[in-house]
Amino acid sequence: MCDPSGATESSTSTSTSAEAEYVRRFAERLGVPGLIDVHTHFMPERVLNKVWAFFDGVDWAITYRHEEERRVALLREFGVRAFTSMLYPHKAGMARWLNGWSADFARRTPDCLHTATFFPEPGVETYVREAVESGARVFKSHIQVGAYDPNDVLIDGVWGLLAEAGVPIVIHCGSGPHPGKHTGPEPMAKLLARHPRLRLVIAHMGMPEYAEFFTLAERYEEVRLDTTMAFTDFSERLMPFPPGEAGRLADLGDRVLLGSDFPNIPYPYTHQLDSLERLGLGDDWLRGVVYGNGARLFGLE
């Protein structure tokens, strides 16, 4: 039996076992009990298949194209103690349904942080409040795919609600890989000026506008950044991290969180960890990124 990459089931099992051992040793060397990954994708099968079809169309290999049960098992084998089900609507009428699916997924997957989402539409504040009251631990906002203005009046109450509840929002608002009408640091700066206590987690370090998003994180103490795909060979070819910003990245170390984009990555999970380590910012910084910062944010210590 072959997987979509052409590897046999036996060889795939052998490679992932070796990878799992590598990740576990990485955590053991740092002296952390495992990893906390704030940017992993689990979503209804028909939605995920459409995402994968899009990536197939742009020649983007999905390294972990497995059934849901196997993907969950892999993260556990990697020693990931907590992860998310980042899912997002691209049009009105999807978010409430997605939230219902993710609530069920969290119930049957206790190591997944209950994830929810939203879209600018009538009734959005109601279903976001329902999600928070039902135990949502993190939200996903995808400004690029959703193509909506984060300052849309329809969701201003949502931002206020989430700021008051202290629920983090992982938000794809940078202009990579392609700029959108509402991506970039300016809409975020406008949003944070109104809601300075928002716990925004800037996905992908805000690439390619790294420096500008670092400035927002320096200005607002609840703004954080996730490492998703940043510093990897893949992203360095397209949107390289400015070496001159390494000092600021080190100084922001207590607000940088591990994110991977699993399973939708075109390289092994271990490469994200190697990419962080080769920054040379030290083991204390790395310990915070892969475990400590996430543990504090989500009360997992």
Coordinates of C-alpha atoms in Angstrom, one line a residue:
M1 CA 0.0 0.0 0.0
C2 CA 1.4 3.5 -0.9
D3 CA 0.7 6.9 0.5
P4 CA 0.3 9.9 -1.8
S5 CA 4.0 10.7 -1.8
G6 CA 4.7 7.3 -3.3
A7 CA 6.4 5.9 -0.2
T8 CA 5.3 2.4 1.0
E9 CA 3.4 2.2 4.3
S10 CA 6.4 0.4 5.9
S11 CA 9.0 3.0 4.9
T12 CA 6.7 5.8 6.0
S13 CA 6.2 4.2 9.4
T14 CA 10.0 3.7 9.7
S15 CA 10.7 7.4 8.8
T16 CA 8.1 8.8 11.1
S17 CA 9.3 6.6 14.0
A18 CA 12.8 8.0 13.5
E19 CA 11.4 11.5 13.3
A20 CA 9.4 11.0 16.5
E21 CA 12.5 9.8 18.3
Y22 CA 14.4 12.8 17.1
V23 CA 11.7 15.2 18.4
R24 CA 11.6 13.5 21.8
R25 CA 15.3 13.7 22.2
F26 CA 15.2 17.4 21.2
A27 CA 12.7 18.0 24.1
E28 CA 14.7 15.9 26.5
R29 CA 17.9 17.8 25.7
L30 CA 16.2 21.1 26.5
G31 CA 14.7 19.6 29.7
V32 CA 11.0 20.3 28.7
P33 CA 8.2 17.7 29.0
G34 CA 7.3 18.0 25.4
L35 CA 6.2 20.6 22.9
I36 CA 3.2 23.0 22.7
D37 CA 2.3 23.7 19.1
V38 CA -0.2 26.6 18.6
H39 CA -0.5 26.3 14.9
T40 CA -1.7 22.9 13.7
H41 CA -4.7 22.2 11.4
F42 CA -7.5 19.8 12.0
M43 CA -10.8 20.5 10.2
P44 CA -13.7 18.6 8.6
E45 CA -12.5 16.1 6.1
R46 CA -14.2 17.8 3.1
V47 CA -12.8 21.2 4.0
L48 CA -9.3 19.7 4.5
N49 CA -9.5 18.0 1.2
K50 CA -10.2 21.3 -0.5
V51 CA -7.2 22.8 1.3
W52 CA -5.0 20.0 0.1
A53 CA -6.4 20.3 -3.4
F54 CA -5.4 23.9 -3.4
F55 CA -1.8 23.0 -2.4
D56 CA -1.7 20.3 -5.0
G57 CA -2.5 23.0 -7.6
V58 CA 0.5 25.1 -6.6
D59 CA 2.9 22.1 -6.4
W60 CA 3.1 22.1 -2.6
A61 CA 3.8 18.7 -1.1
I62 CA 1.8 17.8 2.0
T63 CA 4.2 15.8 4.2
Y64 CA 1.6 14.4 6.5
R65 CA -1.2 13.6 4.2
H66 CA -2.8 11.0 6.5
E67 CA -6.2 10.2 8.0
E68 CA -7.2 12.3 11.0
E69 CA -6.5 9.5 13.5
R70 CA -3.0 9.0 12.2
R71 CA -2.2 12.7 12.3
V72 CA -3.3 13.0 15.9
A73 CA -1.2 9.9 16.8
L74 CA 1.8 11.4 15.0
L75 CA 1.7 14.6 17.1
R76 CA 1.5 12.4 20.3
E77 CA 4.4 10.3 19.1
F78 CA 6.3 13.6 18.6
G79 CA 5.7 14.5 22.2
V80 CA 3.4 17.4 21.4
R81 CA 1.5 17.9 24.7
A82 CA -1.0 20.4 23.4
F83 CA -1.9 21.5 19.9
T84 CA -4.7 23.3 18.1
S85 CA -7.3 22.7 15.3
M86 CA -6.8 25.9 13.3
L87 CA -9.8 26.2 11.0
Y88 CA -11.2 29.2 9.3
P89 CA -14.1 30.3 7.0
H90 CA -13.7 31.9 3.6
K91 CA -17.2 33.1 3.4
A92 CA -20.3 33.9 5.6
G93 CA -22.3 31.0 7.0
M94 CA -19.3 28.7 7.6
A95 CA -18.0 29.7 11.0
R96 CA -20.7 28.4 13.3
W97 CA -20.6 25.0 11.6
L98 CA -16.8 24.9 11.8
N99 CA -17.1 25.8 15.5
G100 CA -19.5 22.9 16.1
W101 CA -17.1 20.5 14.4
S102 CA -14.0 21.8 16.4
A103 CA -15.9 21.6 19.7
D104 CA -16.6 17.9 19.0
F105 CA -13.0 17.3 18.0
A106 CA -11.8 18.9 21.2
R107 CA -14.1 16.7 23.2
R108 CA -12.7 13.5 21.6
T109 CA -9.1 14.8 21.5
P110 CA -8.3 16.1 25.0
D111 CA -4.8 17.2 24.1
C112 CA -6.2 19.6 21.5
L113 CA -6.9 23.1 22.7
H114 CA -10.5 23.8 21.8
T115 CA -10.3 26.1 18.8
A116 CA -12.9 28.3 17.3
T117 CA -13.2 30.9 14.5
F118 CA -15.4 33.7 13.1
F119 CA -16.3 35.8 10.1
P120 CA -17.8 39.3 9.7
E121 CA -21.5 38.5 9.4
P122 CA -24.7 39.1 11.3
G123 CA -24.9 37.1 14.5
V124 CA -21.1 36.7 14.8
E125 CA -20.9 38.1 18.3
T126 CA -23.5 35.6 19.4
Y127 CA -21.8 32.5 18.2
V128 CA -18.4 33.7 19.3
R129 CA -19.8 34.2 22.8
E130 CA -21.3 30.7 22.7
A131 CA -17.9 29.3 21.7
V132 CA -16.2 31.1 24.6
E133 CA -18.8 30.0 27.1
S134 CA -18.5 26.4 25.8
G135 CA -14.7 26.4 26.6
A136 CA -12.9 27.6 23.5
R137 CA -9.3 28.2 24.4
V138 CA -8.0 29.8 21.2
F139 CA -9.5 31.4 18.1
K140 CA -8.2 31.5 14.5
S141 CA -8.6 34.5 12.2
H142 CA -7.4 34.3 8.6
I143 CA -7.4 37.8 7.2
Q144 CA -5.8 36.6 4.0
V145 CA -8.1 33.7 3.1
G146 CA -11.2 35.4 4.6
A147 CA -10.4 38.6 2.7
Y148 CA -12.0 40.7 5.4
D149 CA -11.0 43.9 7.2
P150 CA -10.2 43.2 10.8
N151 CA -11.6 46.6 11.5
D152 CA -15.0 45.7 10.0
V153 CA -17.7 47.1 12.4
L154 CA -19.4 43.7 12.3
I155 CA -16.6 42.2 14.4
D156 CA -15.6 45.1 16.6
G157 CA -17.7 43.6 19.4
V158 CA -16.0 40.2 18.9
W159 CA -12.6 41.7 19.5
G160 CA -13.9 43.4 22.6
L161 CA -15.4 40.1 23.9
L162 CA -12.2 38.2 23.2
A163 CA -10.0 40.9 24.8
E164 CA -12.2 40.8 27.9
A165 CA -12.2 37.0 28.1
G166 CA -8.4 36.9 27.5
V167 CA -8.7 34.3 24.8
P168 CA -5.8 34.2 22.4
I169 CA -6.4 34.6 18.6
V170 CA -3.9 33.2 16.2
I171 CA -4.2 35.6 13.3
H172 CA -2.8 35.3 9.8
C173 CA -2.4 39.0 9.0
G174 CA 1.0 39.2 7.3
S175 CA 1.3 39.6 3.6
G176 CA 3.0 36.3 2.9
P177 CA 2.8 34.3 0.8
H178 CA 0.7 36.8 -1.2
P179 CA -0.6 40.1 0.0
G180 CA -4.3 40.5 0.4
K181 CA -6.5 43.6 0.5
H182 CA -6.4 43.8 4.3
T183 CA -3.1 42.1 5.2
G184 CA -0.1 43.9 6.6
P185 CA 0.7 45.6 9.9
E186 CA -1.4 48.8 9.3
P187 CA -4.8 47.1 9.9
M188 CA -3.4 45.4 13.0
A189 CA -2.1 48.7 14.4
K190 CA -5.5 50.3 13.9
L191 CA -7.2 47.3 15.6
L192 CA -4.8 47.3 18.6
A193 CA -5.2 51.0 19.1
R194 CA -8.9 50.3 19.9
H195 CA -8.3 47.0 21.7
P196 CA -4.9 47.1 23.3
R197 CA -5.5 44.1 25.5
L198 CA -6.1 41.7 22.6
R199 CA -4.1 38.5 22.9
L200 CA -3.1 38.4 19.2
V201 CA -0.7 35.7 18.2
I202 CA 0.8 36.8 14.8
A203 CA 1.0 33.7 12.7
H204 CA 4.2 33.1 10.7
M205 CA 6.0 35.9 12.6
G206 CA 4.0 38.2 10.3
M207 CA 6.2 37.3 7.3
P208 CA 7.4 39.1 5.3
E209 CA 6.7 42.2 7.5
Y210 CA 8.7 40.8 10.4
A211 CA 10.1 44.1 11.7
E212 CA 6.8 45.9 11.6
F213 CA 5.0 43.1 13.6
F214 CA 7.9 43.1 16.0
T215 CA 7.2 46.7 16.6
L216 CA 3.6 45.9 17.5
A217 CA 4.7 43.2 19.8
E218 CA 7.0 45.6 21.5
R219 CA 4.3 48.2 21.9
Y220 CA 1.5 45.9 23.1
E221 CA 2.4 43.4 25.8
E222 CA -0.3 40.9 24.9
V223 CA 0.8 40.6 21.3
R224 CA 2.8 37.4 20.6
L225 CA 4.2 35.7 17.5
D226 CA 4.2 32.1 16.3
T227 CA 7.1 30.5 14.4
T228 CA 5.0 28.8 11.8
M229 CA 7.3 28.1 8.8
A230 CA 9.5 31.0 9.7
F231 CA 13.3 30.5 9.4
T232 CA 12.9 27.2 7.4
D233 CA 14.8 26.7 4.2
F234 CA 11.4 26.8 2.3
S235 CA 10.5 30.3 3.7
E236 CA 14.0 31.7 3.6
R237 CA 14.0 31.3 -0.1
L238 CA 10.8 33.3 -0.5
M239 CA 10.6 35.6 2.5
P240 CA 13.9 35.6 4.3
F241 CA 14.1 36.8 7.9
P242 CA 16.3 40.0 8.2
P243 CA 19.4 39.0 10.1
G244 CA 19.5 42.5 11.7
E245 CA 16.2 41.7 13.6
A246 CA 17.7 38.7 15.5
G247 CA 18.3 40.9 18.6
R248 CA 14.7 42.0 18.7
L249 CA 13.6 38.4 18.3
A250 CA 15.7 37.4 21.2
D251 CA 14.3 40.2 23.4
L252 CA 10.8 39.1 22.5
G253 CA 11.6 35.5 23.5
D254 CA 8.9 35.3 26.2
R255 CA 6.2 36.0 23.6
V256 CA 7.3 33.7 20.8
L257 CA 5.4 30.5 20.5
L258 CA 6.1 27.3 18.5
G259 CA 3.8 26.9 15.4
S260 CA 4.4 24.4 12.7
D261 CA 1.4 24.3 10.2
F262 CA 1.3 20.5 10.6
P263 CA 0.2 18.6 8.6
N264 CA 0.3 21.0 5.6
I265 CA 4.0 21.5 5.5
P266 CA 6.3 20.6 2.6
Y267 CA 9.1 19.3 4.8
P268 CA 9.5 17.2 8.0
Y269 CA 8.2 18.5 11.3
T270 CA 11.8 18.3 12.6
H271 CA 12.9 20.9 10.2
Q272 CA 11.0 23.6 12.0
L273 CA 12.8 22.7 15.3
D274 CA 16.2 22.6 13.6
S275 CA 15.4 26.0 12.0
L276 CA 14.8 27.5 15.4
E277 CA 17.9 26.0 17.0
R278 CA 20.2 27.2 14.2
L279 CA 19.2 30.8 15.0
G280 CA 21.6 30.5 17.9
L281 CA 19.5 32.3 20.4
G282 CA 20.3 29.9 23.2
D283 CA 18.6 27.1 25.1
D284 CA 16.6 29.3 27.4
W285 CA 15.1 31.1 24.5
L286 CA 14.3 27.8 22.8
R287 CA 12.8 26.3 25.9
G288 CA 10.4 29.2 26.2
V289 CA 9.4 29.0 22.5
V290 CA 8.7 25.2 22.3
Y291 CA 7.1 24.8 25.6
G292 CA 7.2 27.4 28.4
N293 CA 5.5 30.4 26.7
G294 CA 2.7 28.3 25.5
A295 CA 2.3 26.6 28.8
R296 CA 1.9 30.0 30.5
L297 CA -0.5 31.4 27.9
F298 CA -2.8 28.4 28.2
G299 CA -2.3 27.6 31.9
L300 CA -0.7 24.2 31.2
E301 CA 2.1 24.6 33.7

